[in-house]
Amino acid sequence: MTYSKIIAGTMTWGQWGKSLSKNDMMARLDHCLKENITTFDHADIYGGYTTENEFGHAFKESNIRREAVQFISKCGIQYMSNNRNNSVKHYNYSSKYIIWSVEQSLKNIQTEYLDTLLLHRPSPLMQPDDIAEAIIKLKKDGKIKHFGVSNFSASQIALLSKYIPTTVNQIEFSLTQHKAMHDGTLDYMQLHQIIPMAWSPLGCVFKDNTNQTLRIKKQLDILSEKYQATHDQLLLAWILNRHSKQQK
C-alpha cells in the first residue's frame, strides 16, 4: 500500500471545524493533488457523522479519478449525536457493526472501496476474533483493501495481529508529543513493518506559549533562516526523518 507522505486529515473540513462548502472542498481536493497529497483521512464520527457525506458530494463533482487518490476511514467510536441513537459514548467492534459502518462510509464517500480501514481507538471489550471475522469478509467482498488501527499500544497490536494482519497504526506524534518513541510503540511497529501515521503532527507549538514551545520556536527561527523553510515545514520534516518512510 502506498500513501502520500503527507496525508490530508478531513476532521476539520466539516462541522467540527471550517464547515467548508462543497465548492470549498472541491478546491481543497484540487489543491491537495497539485501538492502531491493524494491520501485523505476520514472517520465516521467526524462532524457528528456528517463530514464523510459532505466530502463524498464534493469528490463526486470533482471528477477526480478514484485510482488517483487513497481513502482511509475509521470506525468503532459510538459518539452521542443527533445522527445516532447513542445514549452514552462507547465503542462497538462487533463484526456486524464494523461491516455496517464500512458500508455506511462507502455510501457517504460515494466510493466502492476504502483503501484502508482503521479501528479508531482500542476498546477494553474488543474481541479480536470477532474483528477478524469482519475484516476478512470486507476484504473478500472488495470493500476494503487494507486494515489497521489507530491509537493502539504495542501489546494491543500484538493481540489483534494474532488474528488479522495489521498494516498501519495512526498515533499522536509530534515534536511536543513523542511518547511513542519511548514506550515501545514505534519500536514494535518498526520491528513488524507496521506503518506509523502521525495525527496532530504540528503538536502544540502554535497553540501554547510554554517554556517548551518558546524554546522550539526560538530554534525554528534559526533553522527557518538556514533552510529557507517555514516553521510548519520544519516540524513536518522532523517527523519525516523519524522511524518511518511514510508519515501523516
PDB file of C-alpha atoms in Angstrom:
ATOM      1  CA  MET A   1       0.000   0.000   0.000  1.00  0.00           C
ATOM      2  CA  THR A   2       1.322   3.421  -0.976  1.00  0.00           C
ATOM      3  CA  TYR A   3       0.125   6.588   0.741  1.00  0.00           C
ATOM      4  CA  SER A   4       1.233  10.145   0.064  1.00  0.00           C
ATOM      5  CA  LYS A   5       3.911  11.207   2.569  1.00  0.00           C
ATOM      6  CA  ILE A   6       1.645  13.992   3.803  1.00  0.00           C
ATOM      7  CA  ILE A   7      -1.957  12.915   4.366  1.00  0.00           C
ATOM      8  CA  ALA A   8      -4.888  15.322   4.371  1.00  0.00           C
ATOM      9  CA  GLY A   9      -6.950  14.924   7.528  1.00  0.00           C
ATOM     10  CA  THR A  10     -10.605  15.844   6.988  1.00  0.00           C
ATOM     11  CA  MET A  11     -11.724  16.161  10.622  1.00  0.00           C
ATOM     12  CA  THR A  12     -11.996  19.955  10.463  1.00  0.00           C
ATOM     13  CA  TRP A  13     -13.373  20.201   6.916  1.00  0.00           C
ATOM     14  CA  GLY A  14     -16.964  19.938   8.128  1.00  0.00           C
ATOM     15  CA  GLN A  15     -18.998  20.838  11.199  1.00  0.00           C
ATOM     16  CA  TRP A  16     -16.134  20.187  13.614  1.00  0.00           C
ATOM     17  CA  GLY A  17     -14.095  22.995  12.118  1.00  0.00           C
ATOM     18  CA  LYS A  18     -14.250  25.131   8.998  1.00  0.00           C
ATOM     19  CA  SER A  19     -17.671  23.972   7.733  1.00  0.00           C
ATOM     20  CA  LEU A  20     -16.397  24.072   4.160  1.00  0.00           C
ATOM     21  CA  SER A  21     -18.939  24.333   1.362  1.00  0.00           C
ATOM     22  CA  LYS A  22     -18.989  21.766  -1.421  1.00  0.00           C
ATOM     23  CA  ASN A  23     -17.088  24.164  -3.684  1.00  0.00           C
ATOM     24  CA  ASP A  24     -14.542  24.838  -0.946  1.00  0.00           C
ATOM     25  CA  MET A  25     -13.973  21.107  -0.515  1.00  0.00           C
ATOM     26  CA  MET A  26     -13.571  20.667  -4.264  1.00  0.00           C
ATOM     27  CA  ALA A  27     -10.989  23.466  -4.300  1.00  0.00           C
ATOM     28  CA  ARG A  28      -9.143  21.889  -1.370  1.00  0.00           C
ATOM     29  CA  LEU A  29      -9.133  18.491  -3.097  1.00  0.00           C
ATOM     30  CA  ASP A  30      -7.665  20.079  -6.203  1.00  0.00           C
ATOM     31  CA  HIS A  31      -5.022  21.931  -4.166  1.00  0.00           C
ATOM     32  CA  CYS A  32      -4.005  18.737  -2.336  1.00  0.00           C
ATOM     33  CA  LEU A  33      -3.499  16.836  -5.572  1.00  0.00           C
ATOM     34  CA  LYS A  34      -1.405  19.667  -7.012  1.00  0.00           C
ATOM     35  CA  GLU A  35       0.834  19.329  -3.934  1.00  0.00           C
ATOM     36  CA  ASN A  36       1.055  15.525  -4.363  1.00  0.00           C
ATOM     37  CA  ILE A  37      -1.183  14.926  -1.360  1.00  0.00           C
ATOM     38  CA  THR A  38      -3.322  12.058  -2.583  1.00  0.00           C
ATOM     39  CA  THR A  39      -4.366  10.336   0.659  1.00  0.00           C
ATOM     40  CA  PHE A  40      -7.390  11.573   2.624  1.00  0.00           C
ATOM     41  CA  ASP A  41      -8.064  10.522   6.198  1.00  0.00           C
ATOM     42  CA  HIS A  42     -11.659  10.217   7.452  1.00  0.00           C
ATOM     43  CA  ALA A  43     -13.549   8.798  10.409  1.00  0.00           C
ATOM     44  CA  ASP A  44     -17.231   8.008  10.550  1.00  0.00           C
ATOM     45  CA  ILE A  45     -17.766  10.290  13.575  1.00  0.00           C
ATOM     46  CA  TYR A  46     -16.230  13.442  12.048  1.00  0.00           C
ATOM     47  CA  GLY A  47     -18.724  16.287  12.078  1.00  0.00           C
ATOM     48  CA  GLY A  48     -21.109  14.194  14.155  1.00  0.00           C
ATOM     49  CA  TYR A  49     -21.319  11.601  11.367  1.00  0.00           C
ATOM     50  CA  THR A  50     -21.747  14.221   8.608  1.00  0.00           C
ATOM     51  CA  THR A  51     -18.322  15.045   7.122  1.00  0.00           C
ATOM     52  CA  GLU A  52     -17.889  11.867   5.074  1.00  0.00           C
ATOM     53  CA  ASN A  53     -21.179  12.575   3.300  1.00  0.00           C
ATOM     54  CA  GLU A  54     -20.251  16.188   2.579  1.00  0.00           C
ATOM     55  CA  PHE A  55     -16.853  15.113   1.305  1.00  0.00           C
ATOM     56  CA  GLY A  56     -18.475  12.472  -0.886  1.00  0.00           C
ATOM     57  CA  HIS A  57     -20.632  15.016  -2.708  1.00  0.00           C
ATOM     58  CA  ALA A  58     -17.572  17.194  -3.316  1.00  0.00           C
ATOM     59  CA  PHE A  59     -15.480  14.272  -4.516  1.00  0.00           C
ATOM     60  CA  LYS A  60     -18.174  13.092  -6.915  1.00  0.00           C
ATOM     61  CA  GLU A  61     -18.411  16.501  -8.587  1.00  0.00           C
ATOM     62  CA  SER A  62     -14.637  16.957  -8.676  1.00  0.00           C
ATOM     63  CA  ASN A  63     -14.309  14.322 -11.417  1.00  0.00           C
ATOM     64  CA  ILE A  64     -11.069  13.157  -9.787  1.00  0.00           C
ATOM     65  CA  ARG A  65     -10.283   9.572 -10.762  1.00  0.00           C
ATOM     66  CA  ARG A  66     -10.775   7.202  -7.851  1.00  0.00           C
ATOM     67  CA  GLU A  67      -7.495   5.472  -8.723  1.00  0.00           C
ATOM     68  CA  ALA A  68      -5.643   8.782  -8.248  1.00  0.00           C
ATOM     69  CA  VAL A  69      -6.462   9.012  -4.525  1.00  0.00           C
ATOM     70  CA  GLN A  70      -6.473   6.869  -1.397  1.00  0.00           C
ATOM     71  CA  PHE A  71      -9.233   6.966   1.218  1.00  0.00           C
ATOM     72  CA  ILE A  72      -8.739   5.979   4.852  1.00  0.00           C
ATOM     73  CA  SER A  73     -11.611   5.818   7.304  1.00  0.00           C
ATOM     74  CA  LYS A  74     -12.040   4.786  10.915  1.00  0.00           C
ATOM     75  CA  CYS A  75     -14.879   3.230  12.888  1.00  0.00           C
ATOM     76  CA  GLY A  76     -15.742   2.000  16.369  1.00  0.00           C
ATOM     77  CA  ILE A  77     -16.433   5.090  18.477  1.00  0.00           C
ATOM     78  CA  GLN A  78     -20.118   5.424  19.325  1.00  0.00           C
ATOM     79  CA  TYR A  79     -20.483   9.174  19.602  1.00  0.00           C
ATOM     80  CA  MET A  80     -23.504  10.980  21.040  1.00  0.00           C
ATOM     81  CA  SER A  81     -25.002  12.845  18.104  1.00  0.00           C
ATOM     82  CA  ASN A  82     -28.361  13.760  16.608  1.00  0.00           C
ATOM     83  CA  ASN A  83     -27.405  11.395  13.786  1.00  0.00           C
ATOM     84  CA  ARG A  84     -27.010   8.320  16.014  1.00  0.00           C
ATOM     85  CA  ASN A  85     -29.215   6.861  18.701  1.00  0.00           C
ATOM     86  CA  ASN A  86     -26.492   6.662  21.364  1.00  0.00           C
ATOM     87  CA  SER A  87     -27.277   7.500  24.982  1.00  0.00           C
ATOM     88  CA  VAL A  88     -23.659   7.177  26.144  1.00  0.00           C
ATOM     89  CA  LYS A  89     -20.286   7.327  24.409  1.00  0.00           C
ATOM     90  CA  HIS A  90     -18.830   3.842  23.981  1.00  0.00           C
ATOM     91  CA  TYR A  91     -17.132   1.513  21.493  1.00  0.00           C
ATOM     92  CA  ASN A  92     -18.600  -1.120  19.207  1.00  0.00           C
ATOM     93  CA  TYR A  93     -16.282  -3.574  17.483  1.00  0.00           C
ATOM     94  CA  SER A  94     -18.737  -6.367  16.843  1.00  0.00           C
ATOM     95  CA  SER A  95     -18.396  -7.995  13.432  1.00  0.00           C
ATOM     96  CA  LYS A  96     -21.888  -6.874  12.469  1.00  0.00           C
ATOM     97  CA  TYR A  97     -21.234  -3.253  13.375  1.00  0.00           C
ATOM     98  CA  ILE A  98     -17.842  -2.995  11.654  1.00  0.00           C
ATOM     99  CA  ILE A  99     -19.346  -4.268   8.403  1.00  0.00           C
ATOM    100  CA  TRP A 100     -22.342  -1.939   8.699  1.00  0.00           C
ATOM    101  CA  SER A 101     -20.104   1.055   9.476  1.00  0.00           C
ATOM    102  CA  VAL A 102     -17.876   0.429   6.443  1.00  0.00           C
ATOM    103  CA  GLU A 103     -20.925   0.132   4.199  1.00  0.00           C
ATOM    104  CA  GLN A 104     -22.159   3.486   5.543  1.00  0.00           C
ATOM    105  CA  SER A 105     -18.769   5.111   4.903  1.00  0.00           C
ATOM    106  CA  LEU A 106     -18.710   3.775   1.340  1.00  0.00           C
ATOM    107  CA  LYS A 107     -22.189   5.148   0.735  1.00  0.00           C
ATOM    108  CA  ASN A 108     -21.309   8.542   2.224  1.00  0.00           C
ATOM    109  CA  ILE A 109     -17.951   8.981   0.467  1.00  0.00           C
ATOM    110  CA  GLN A 110     -19.506   7.610  -2.736  1.00  0.00           C
ATOM    111  CA  THR A 111     -16.824   5.037  -3.400  1.00  0.00           C
ATOM    112  CA  GLU A 112     -16.850   1.284  -3.898  1.00  0.00           C
ATOM    113  CA  TYR A 113     -13.961   0.597  -1.536  1.00  0.00           C
ATOM    114  CA  LEU A 114     -11.752   2.043   1.198  1.00  0.00           C
ATOM    115  CA  ASP A 115      -8.025   1.771   0.683  1.00  0.00           C
ATOM    116  CA  THR A 116      -7.613   1.319   4.437  1.00  0.00           C
ATOM    117  CA  LEU A 117      -9.970   0.805   7.371  1.00  0.00           C
ATOM    118  CA  LEU A 118      -8.730   1.634  10.879  1.00  0.00           C
ATOM    119  CA  LEU A 119     -10.192   0.838  14.276  1.00  0.00           C
ATOM    120  CA  HIS A 120     -10.418   4.329  15.753  1.00  0.00           C
ATOM    121  CA  ARG A 121      -9.364   3.617  19.345  1.00  0.00           C
ATOM    122  CA  PRO A 122      -8.781   0.419  21.336  1.00  0.00           C
ATOM    123  CA  SER A 123     -11.694  -0.888  23.351  1.00  0.00           C
ATOM    124  CA  PRO A 124     -11.102  -2.883  26.553  1.00  0.00           C
ATOM    125  CA  LEU A 125     -14.012  -5.104  25.482  1.00  0.00           C
ATOM    126  CA  MET A 126     -12.948  -5.797  21.896  1.00  0.00           C
ATOM    127  CA  GLN A 127     -12.848  -9.416  20.762  1.00  0.00           C
ATOM    128  CA  PRO A 128     -10.058  -9.971  18.182  1.00  0.00           C
ATOM    129  CA  ASP A 129     -11.712 -12.995  16.592  1.00  0.00           C
ATOM    130  CA  ASP A 130     -14.936 -11.034  16.022  1.00  0.00           C
ATOM    131  CA  ILE A 131     -12.963  -8.158  14.482  1.00  0.00           C
ATOM    132  CA  ALA A 132     -11.033 -10.570  12.255  1.00  0.00           C
ATOM    133  CA  GLU A 133     -14.279 -12.113  11.010  1.00  0.00           C
ATOM    134  CA  ALA A 134     -15.485  -8.697   9.808  1.00  0.00           C
ATOM    135  CA  ILE A 135     -12.177  -7.712   8.208  1.00  0.00           C
ATOM    136  CA  ILE A 136     -11.835 -10.998   6.331  1.00  0.00           C
ATOM    137  CA  LYS A 137     -15.342 -10.606   4.901  1.00  0.00           C
ATOM    138  CA  LEU A 138     -14.824  -6.926   3.969  1.00  0.00           C
ATOM    139  CA  LYS A 139     -11.601  -7.781   2.158  1.00  0.00           C
ATOM    140  CA  LYS A 140     -13.179 -10.747   0.402  1.00  0.00           C
ATOM    141  CA  ASP A 141     -16.070  -8.544  -0.765  1.00  0.00           C
ATOM    142  CA  GLY A 142     -13.640  -5.896  -2.052  1.00  0.00           C
ATOM    143  CA  LYS A 143     -14.940  -3.216   0.309  1.00  0.00           C
ATOM    144  CA  ILE A 144     -11.568  -2.581   1.974  1.00  0.00           C
ATOM    145  CA  LYS A 145      -8.047  -3.230   0.714  1.00  0.00           C
ATOM    146  CA  HIS A 146      -6.057  -2.908   3.926  1.00  0.00           C
ATOM    147  CA  PHE A 147      -6.662  -2.949   7.659  1.00  0.00           C
ATOM    148  CA  GLY A 148      -5.038  -1.084  10.516  1.00  0.00           C
ATOM    149  CA  VAL A 149      -5.607   0.597  13.849  1.00  0.00           C
ATOM    150  CA  SER A 150      -5.383   3.999  15.461  1.00  0.00           C
ATOM    151  CA  ASN A 151      -4.045   4.907  18.925  1.00  0.00           C
ATOM    152  CA  PHE A 152      -3.170   1.272  19.741  1.00  0.00           C
ATOM    153  CA  SER A 153      -0.296   0.293  22.021  1.00  0.00           C
ATOM    154  CA  ALA A 154       2.281  -2.349  21.089  1.00  0.00           C
ATOM    155  CA  SER A 155       0.571  -5.033  23.207  1.00  0.00           C
ATOM    156  CA  GLN A 156      -2.845  -4.232  21.742  1.00  0.00           C
ATOM    157  CA  ILE A 157      -1.492  -4.529  18.196  1.00  0.00           C
ATOM    158  CA  ALA A 158       0.224  -7.808  19.116  1.00  0.00           C
ATOM    159  CA  LEU A 159      -3.059  -9.234  20.416  1.00  0.00           C
ATOM    160  CA  LEU A 160      -5.016  -8.223  17.313  1.00  0.00           C
ATOM    161  CA  SER A 161      -2.275  -9.328  14.908  1.00  0.00           C
ATOM    162  CA  LYS A 162      -2.616 -12.922  16.104  1.00  0.00           C
ATOM    163  CA  TYR A 163      -5.985 -12.942  14.368  1.00  0.00           C
ATOM    164  CA  ILE A 164      -5.621 -10.486  11.471  1.00  0.00           C
ATOM    165  CA  PRO A 165      -2.575  -8.721   9.891  1.00  0.00           C
ATOM    166  CA  THR A 166      -2.253  -5.070  10.901  1.00  0.00           C
ATOM    167  CA  THR A 167      -0.537  -2.761   8.408  1.00  0.00           C
ATOM    168  CA  VAL A 168      -0.970   0.720   9.934  1.00  0.00           C
ATOM    169  CA  ASN A 169      -1.148   2.384  13.347  1.00  0.00           C
ATOM    170  CA  GLN A 170      -2.241   6.014  13.380  1.00  0.00           C
ATOM    171  CA  ILE A 171      -0.846   7.664  16.511  1.00  0.00           C
ATOM    172  CA  GLU A 172      -0.487  11.122  18.006  1.00  0.00           C
ATOM    173  CA  PHE A 173       3.104  12.091  17.262  1.00  0.00           C
ATOM    174  CA  SER A 174       4.934  15.401  17.051  1.00  0.00           C
ATOM    175  CA  LEU A 175       7.890  17.311  18.443  1.00  0.00           C
ATOM    176  CA  THR A 176       5.809  18.075  21.540  1.00  0.00           C
ATOM    177  CA  GLN A 177       4.178  14.634  21.818  1.00  0.00           C
ATOM    178  CA  HIS A 178       6.692  11.866  21.263  1.00  0.00           C
ATOM    179  CA  LYS A 179       5.611   9.278  23.827  1.00  0.00           C
ATOM    180  CA  ALA A 180       5.524   6.589  21.123  1.00  0.00           C
ATOM    181  CA  MET A 181       9.315   6.870  20.788  1.00  0.00           C
ATOM    182  CA  HIS A 182       9.803   5.864  24.414  1.00  0.00           C
ATOM    183  CA  ASP A 183       7.029   3.399  25.312  1.00  0.00           C
ATOM    184  CA  GLY A 184       7.887   0.750  22.714  1.00  0.00           C
ATOM    185  CA  THR A 185       5.083   1.597  20.272  1.00  0.00           C
ATOM    186  CA  LEU A 186       7.309   2.760  17.416  1.00  0.00           C
ATOM    187  CA  ASP A 187       9.862   0.053  18.161  1.00  0.00           C
ATOM    188  CA  TYR A 188       7.199  -2.629  17.821  1.00  0.00           C
ATOM    189  CA  MET A 189       5.843  -1.102  14.625  1.00  0.00           C
ATOM    190  CA  GLN A 190       9.298  -0.897  13.069  1.00  0.00           C
ATOM    191  CA  LEU A 191      10.050  -4.488  14.081  1.00  0.00           C
ATOM    192  CA  HIS A 192       6.850  -5.759  12.468  1.00  0.00           C
ATOM    193  CA  GLN A 193       6.848  -3.384   9.467  1.00  0.00           C
ATOM    194  CA  ILE A 194       3.676  -1.583  10.550  1.00  0.00           C
ATOM    195  CA  ILE A 195       3.386   1.883   9.030  1.00  0.00           C
ATOM    196  CA  PRO A 196       3.133   4.756  11.557  1.00  0.00           C
ATOM    197  CA  MET A 197       0.865   7.662  10.659  1.00  0.00           C
ATOM    198  CA  ALA A 198       1.076  10.764  12.822  1.00  0.00           C
ATOM    199  CA  TRP A 199      -2.023  12.728  13.702  1.00  0.00           C
ATOM    200  CA  SER A 200      -1.675  16.270  15.084  1.00  0.00           C
ATOM    201  CA  PRO A 201       1.863  16.394  13.601  1.00  0.00           C
ATOM    202  CA  LEU A 202       2.403  20.066  14.492  1.00  0.00           C
ATOM    203  CA  GLY A 203       1.695  19.358  18.139  1.00  0.00           C
ATOM    204  CA  CYS A 204       1.017  22.351  20.380  1.00  0.00           C
ATOM    205  CA  VAL A 205       3.815  24.554  19.017  1.00  0.00           C
ATOM    206  CA  PHE A 206       1.389  27.114  17.574  1.00  0.00           C
ATOM    207  CA  LYS A 207      -1.236  26.696  20.315  1.00  0.00           C
ATOM    208  CA  ASP A 208       0.659  27.104  23.595  1.00  0.00           C
ATOM    209  CA  ASN A 209       3.255  29.508  24.934  1.00  0.00           C
ATOM    210  CA  THR A 210       5.075  27.269  27.385  1.00  0.00           C
ATOM    211  CA  ASN A 211       8.790  27.087  28.136  1.00  0.00           C
ATOM    212  CA  GLN A 212       8.967  24.105  25.786  1.00  0.00           C
ATOM    213  CA  THR A 213       7.192  25.752  22.834  1.00  0.00           C
ATOM    214  CA  LEU A 214       9.107  29.008  23.296  1.00  0.00           C
ATOM    215  CA  ARG A 215      12.409  27.091  23.082  1.00  0.00           C
ATOM    216  CA  ILE A 216      11.170  25.257  19.992  1.00  0.00           C
ATOM    217  CA  LYS A 217      10.066  28.484  18.305  1.00  0.00           C
ATOM    218  CA  LYS A 218      13.443  30.063  19.011  1.00  0.00           C
ATOM    219  CA  GLN A 219      15.212  27.122  17.358  1.00  0.00           C
ATOM    220  CA  LEU A 220      12.725  27.136  14.479  1.00  0.00           C
ATOM    221  CA  ASP A 221      13.590  30.777  13.781  1.00  0.00           C
ATOM    222  CA  ILE A 222      17.255  29.812  13.398  1.00  0.00           C
ATOM    223  CA  LEU A 223      16.536  26.765  11.223  1.00  0.00           C
ATOM    224  CA  SER A 224      13.974  28.634   9.148  1.00  0.00           C
ATOM    225  CA  GLU A 225      16.633  31.115   8.041  1.00  0.00           C
ATOM    226  CA  LYS A 226      19.207  28.384   7.499  1.00  0.00           C
ATOM    227  CA  TYR A 227      16.991  26.168   5.325  1.00  0.00           C
ATOM    228  CA  GLN A 228      14.648  28.828   3.921  1.00  0.00           C
ATOM    229  CA  ALA A 229      11.675  26.851   5.223  1.00  0.00           C
ATOM    230  CA  THR A 230       8.578  27.744   7.227  1.00  0.00           C
ATOM    231  CA  HIS A 231       8.094  26.622  10.809  1.00  0.00           C
ATOM    232  CA  ASP A 232       5.419  24.074   9.916  1.00  0.00           C
ATOM    233  CA  GLN A 233       7.594  22.642   7.140  1.00  0.00           C
ATOM    234  CA  LEU A 234      10.403  22.126   9.642  1.00  0.00           C
ATOM    235  CA  LEU A 235       8.099  20.402  12.135  1.00  0.00           C
ATOM    236  CA  LEU A 236       6.858  18.030   9.451  1.00  0.00           C
ATOM    237  CA  ALA A 237      10.427  17.390   8.283  1.00  0.00           C
ATOM    238  CA  TRP A 238      11.342  16.341  11.834  1.00  0.00           C
ATOM    239  CA  ILE A 239       8.600  13.678  11.723  1.00  0.00           C
ATOM    240  CA  LEU A 240       9.518  12.504   8.232  1.00  0.00           C
ATOM    241  CA  ASN A 241      13.050  11.822   9.452  1.00  0.00           C
ATOM    242  CA  ARG A 242      11.907   9.557  12.289  1.00  0.00           C
ATOM    243  CA  HIS A 243      11.426   5.780  12.054  1.00  0.00           C
ATOM    244  CA  SER A 244       9.011   5.630   9.150  1.00  0.00           C
ATOM    245  CA  LYS A 245       9.309   6.427   5.473  1.00  0.00           C
ATOM    246  CA  GLN A 246       5.526   7.029   5.362  1.00  0.00           C
ATOM    247  CA  GLN A 247       4.021   9.543   7.733  1.00  0.00           C
ATOM    248  CA  LYS A 248       0.888  11.612   8.032  1.00  0.00           C
TER     249      LYS A 248
END
